[in-house]
mmCIF file of C-alpha atoms and ligand atoms in Angstrom:
data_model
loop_
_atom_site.group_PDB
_atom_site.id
_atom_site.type_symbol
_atom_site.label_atom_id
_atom_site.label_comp_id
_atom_site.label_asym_id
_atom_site.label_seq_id
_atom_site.Cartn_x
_atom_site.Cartn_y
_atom_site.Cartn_z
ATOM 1 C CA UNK A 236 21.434 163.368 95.411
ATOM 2 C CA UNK A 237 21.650 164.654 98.531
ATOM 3 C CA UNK A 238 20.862 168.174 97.683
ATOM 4 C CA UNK A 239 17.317 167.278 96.520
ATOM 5 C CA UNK A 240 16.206 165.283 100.025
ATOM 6 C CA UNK A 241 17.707 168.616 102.100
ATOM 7 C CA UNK A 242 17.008 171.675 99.556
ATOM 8 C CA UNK A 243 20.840 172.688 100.457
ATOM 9 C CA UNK A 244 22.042 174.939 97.688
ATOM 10 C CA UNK A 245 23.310 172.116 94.854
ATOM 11 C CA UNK A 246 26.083 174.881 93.504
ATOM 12 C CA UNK A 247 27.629 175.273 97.097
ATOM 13 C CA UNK A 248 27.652 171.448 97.911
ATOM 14 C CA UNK A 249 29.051 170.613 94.244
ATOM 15 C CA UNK A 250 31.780 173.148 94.795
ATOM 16 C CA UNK A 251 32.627 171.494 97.879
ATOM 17 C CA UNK A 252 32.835 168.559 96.193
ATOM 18 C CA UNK A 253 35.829 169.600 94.075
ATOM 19 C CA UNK A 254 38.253 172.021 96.719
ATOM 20 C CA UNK A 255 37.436 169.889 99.868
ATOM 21 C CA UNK A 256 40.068 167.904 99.471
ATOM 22 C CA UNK A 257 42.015 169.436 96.911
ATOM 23 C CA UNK A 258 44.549 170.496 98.780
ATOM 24 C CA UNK A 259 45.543 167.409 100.520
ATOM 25 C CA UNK A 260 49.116 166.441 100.644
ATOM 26 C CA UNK A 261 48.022 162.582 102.220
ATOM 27 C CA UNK A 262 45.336 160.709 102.291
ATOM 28 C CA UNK A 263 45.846 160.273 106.446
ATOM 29 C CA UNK A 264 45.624 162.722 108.824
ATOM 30 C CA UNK A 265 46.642 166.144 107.364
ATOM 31 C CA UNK A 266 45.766 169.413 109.146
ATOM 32 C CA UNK A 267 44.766 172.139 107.596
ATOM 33 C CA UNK A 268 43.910 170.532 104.328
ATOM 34 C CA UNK A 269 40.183 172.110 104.537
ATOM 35 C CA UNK A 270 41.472 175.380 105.305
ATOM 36 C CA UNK A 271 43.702 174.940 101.998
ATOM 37 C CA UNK A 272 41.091 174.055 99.771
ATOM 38 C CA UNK A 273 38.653 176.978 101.084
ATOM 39 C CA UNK A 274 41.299 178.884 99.779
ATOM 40 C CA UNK A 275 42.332 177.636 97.010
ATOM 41 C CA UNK A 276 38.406 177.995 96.038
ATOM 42 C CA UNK A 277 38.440 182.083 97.031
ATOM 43 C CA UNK A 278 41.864 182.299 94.523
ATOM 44 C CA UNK A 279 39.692 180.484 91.666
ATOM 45 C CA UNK A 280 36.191 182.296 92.020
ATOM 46 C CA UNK A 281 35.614 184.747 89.521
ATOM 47 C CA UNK A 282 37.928 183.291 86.982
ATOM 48 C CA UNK A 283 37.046 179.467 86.871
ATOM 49 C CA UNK A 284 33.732 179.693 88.616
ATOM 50 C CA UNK A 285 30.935 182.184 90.043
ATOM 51 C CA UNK A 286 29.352 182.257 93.238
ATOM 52 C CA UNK A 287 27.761 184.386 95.574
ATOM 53 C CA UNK A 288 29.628 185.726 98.700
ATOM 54 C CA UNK A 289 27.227 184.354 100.733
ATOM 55 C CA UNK A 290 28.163 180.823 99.088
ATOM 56 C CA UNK A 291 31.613 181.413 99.406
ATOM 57 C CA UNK A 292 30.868 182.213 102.973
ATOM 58 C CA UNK A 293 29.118 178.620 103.439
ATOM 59 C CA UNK A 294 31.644 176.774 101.326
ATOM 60 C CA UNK A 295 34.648 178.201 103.335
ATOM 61 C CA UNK A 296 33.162 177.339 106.412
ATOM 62 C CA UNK A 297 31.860 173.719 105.215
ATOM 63 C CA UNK A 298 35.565 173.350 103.668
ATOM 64 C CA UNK A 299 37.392 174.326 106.675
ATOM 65 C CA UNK A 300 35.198 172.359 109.217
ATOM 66 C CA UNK A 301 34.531 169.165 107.169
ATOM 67 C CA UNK A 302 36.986 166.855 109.375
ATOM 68 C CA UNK A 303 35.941 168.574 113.028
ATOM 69 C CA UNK A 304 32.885 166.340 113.626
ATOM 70 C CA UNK A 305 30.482 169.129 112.581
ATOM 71 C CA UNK A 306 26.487 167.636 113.325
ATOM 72 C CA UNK A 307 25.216 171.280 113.770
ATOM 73 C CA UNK A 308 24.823 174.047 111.786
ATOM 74 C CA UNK A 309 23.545 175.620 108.103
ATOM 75 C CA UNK A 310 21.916 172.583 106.497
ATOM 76 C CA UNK A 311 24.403 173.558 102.835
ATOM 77 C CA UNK A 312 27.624 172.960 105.389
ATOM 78 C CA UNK A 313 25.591 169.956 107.231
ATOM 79 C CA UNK A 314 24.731 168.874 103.200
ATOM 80 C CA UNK A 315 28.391 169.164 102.462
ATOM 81 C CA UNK A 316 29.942 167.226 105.970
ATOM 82 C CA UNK A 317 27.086 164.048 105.252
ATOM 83 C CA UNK A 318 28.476 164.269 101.238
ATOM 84 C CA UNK A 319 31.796 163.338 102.531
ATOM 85 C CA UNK A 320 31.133 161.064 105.074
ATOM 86 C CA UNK A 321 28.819 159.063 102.907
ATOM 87 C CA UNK A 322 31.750 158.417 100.621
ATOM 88 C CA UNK A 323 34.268 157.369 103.421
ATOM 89 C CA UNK A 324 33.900 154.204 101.782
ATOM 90 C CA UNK A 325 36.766 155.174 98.824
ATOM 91 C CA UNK A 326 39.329 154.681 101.769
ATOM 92 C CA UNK A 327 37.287 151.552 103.264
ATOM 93 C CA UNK A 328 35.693 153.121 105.966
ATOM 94 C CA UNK A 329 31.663 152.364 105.924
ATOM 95 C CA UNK A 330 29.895 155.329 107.423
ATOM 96 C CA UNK A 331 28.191 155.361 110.584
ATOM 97 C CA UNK A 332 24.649 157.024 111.206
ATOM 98 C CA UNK A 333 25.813 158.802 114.262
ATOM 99 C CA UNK A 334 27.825 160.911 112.543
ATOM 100 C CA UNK A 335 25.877 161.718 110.089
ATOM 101 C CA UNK A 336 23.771 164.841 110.086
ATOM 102 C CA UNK A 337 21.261 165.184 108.260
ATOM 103 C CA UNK A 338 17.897 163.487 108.133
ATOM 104 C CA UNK A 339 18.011 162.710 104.874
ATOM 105 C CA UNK A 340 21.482 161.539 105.076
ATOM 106 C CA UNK A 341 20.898 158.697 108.049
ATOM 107 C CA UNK A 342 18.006 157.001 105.549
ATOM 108 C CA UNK A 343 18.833 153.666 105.107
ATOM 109 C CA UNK A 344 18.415 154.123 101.376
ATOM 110 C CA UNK A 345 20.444 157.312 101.302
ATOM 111 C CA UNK A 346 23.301 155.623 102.978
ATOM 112 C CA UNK A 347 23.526 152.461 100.435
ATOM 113 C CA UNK A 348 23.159 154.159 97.229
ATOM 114 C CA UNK A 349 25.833 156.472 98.486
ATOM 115 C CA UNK A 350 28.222 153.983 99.829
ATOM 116 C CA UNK A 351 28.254 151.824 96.873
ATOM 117 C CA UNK A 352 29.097 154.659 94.668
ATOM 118 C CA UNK A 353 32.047 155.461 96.522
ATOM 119 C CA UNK A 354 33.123 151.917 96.070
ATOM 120 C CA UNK A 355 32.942 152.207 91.900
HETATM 121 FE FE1 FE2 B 174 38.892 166.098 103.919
#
């Protein structure tokens, strides 16, 4: 959804969607757990999925970032950070508009379709 209200590159943010996190070892506080998924994702490419290296470039970076409190940068990694955050609401946390940070992403709209799809 998001993809189409920034133009961020869908195959980059849908990647992120499946190695952000897949490397956690808790679902707390857990260091590193972007770095491992990035890297995971660079061991898979080419053998369970293609991608540019330029979107490898933006999906390691959105990966290994995605907890910092990124609000600046490519609008696929800004795409990716607002993805997650907008479905804080699996672990009962309702998103906040200031750290969100995209456009898009702080609509009113935007923010309840996504939050009550990470409560399904
Ligand atoms: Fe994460």
């Amino acid at each position: 959804m998001l993809t189409d209200l920034t133009g961020a590159n869908r195959h980059v943010v849908e990647l992120f969607a499946f190695f952000h996190d897949s490397r956690r070892i808790n679902e707390h506080v857990d260091d590193g757990h972007g770095a491992r998924g990035a890297a995971l994702a660079r061991r898979l490419k080419v053998r369970y999925f293609d991608a540019t290296d330029e979107e490898v470039d933006l999906l390691d970076f959105a990966c290994v970032r995605h907890s910092d409190g990124l609000t600046k940068g490519d609008v696929p990694v800004l795409t990716c950070c607002d993805a997650d955050r907008l479905d804080l609401g699996r672990v009962g946390i309702t998103p906040r508009v200031k750290y969100l940070c995209t456009e898009a992403s702080r609509r009113q709209t935007s923010m309840d379709q996504v939050h009550r799809r990470a409560h399904v």
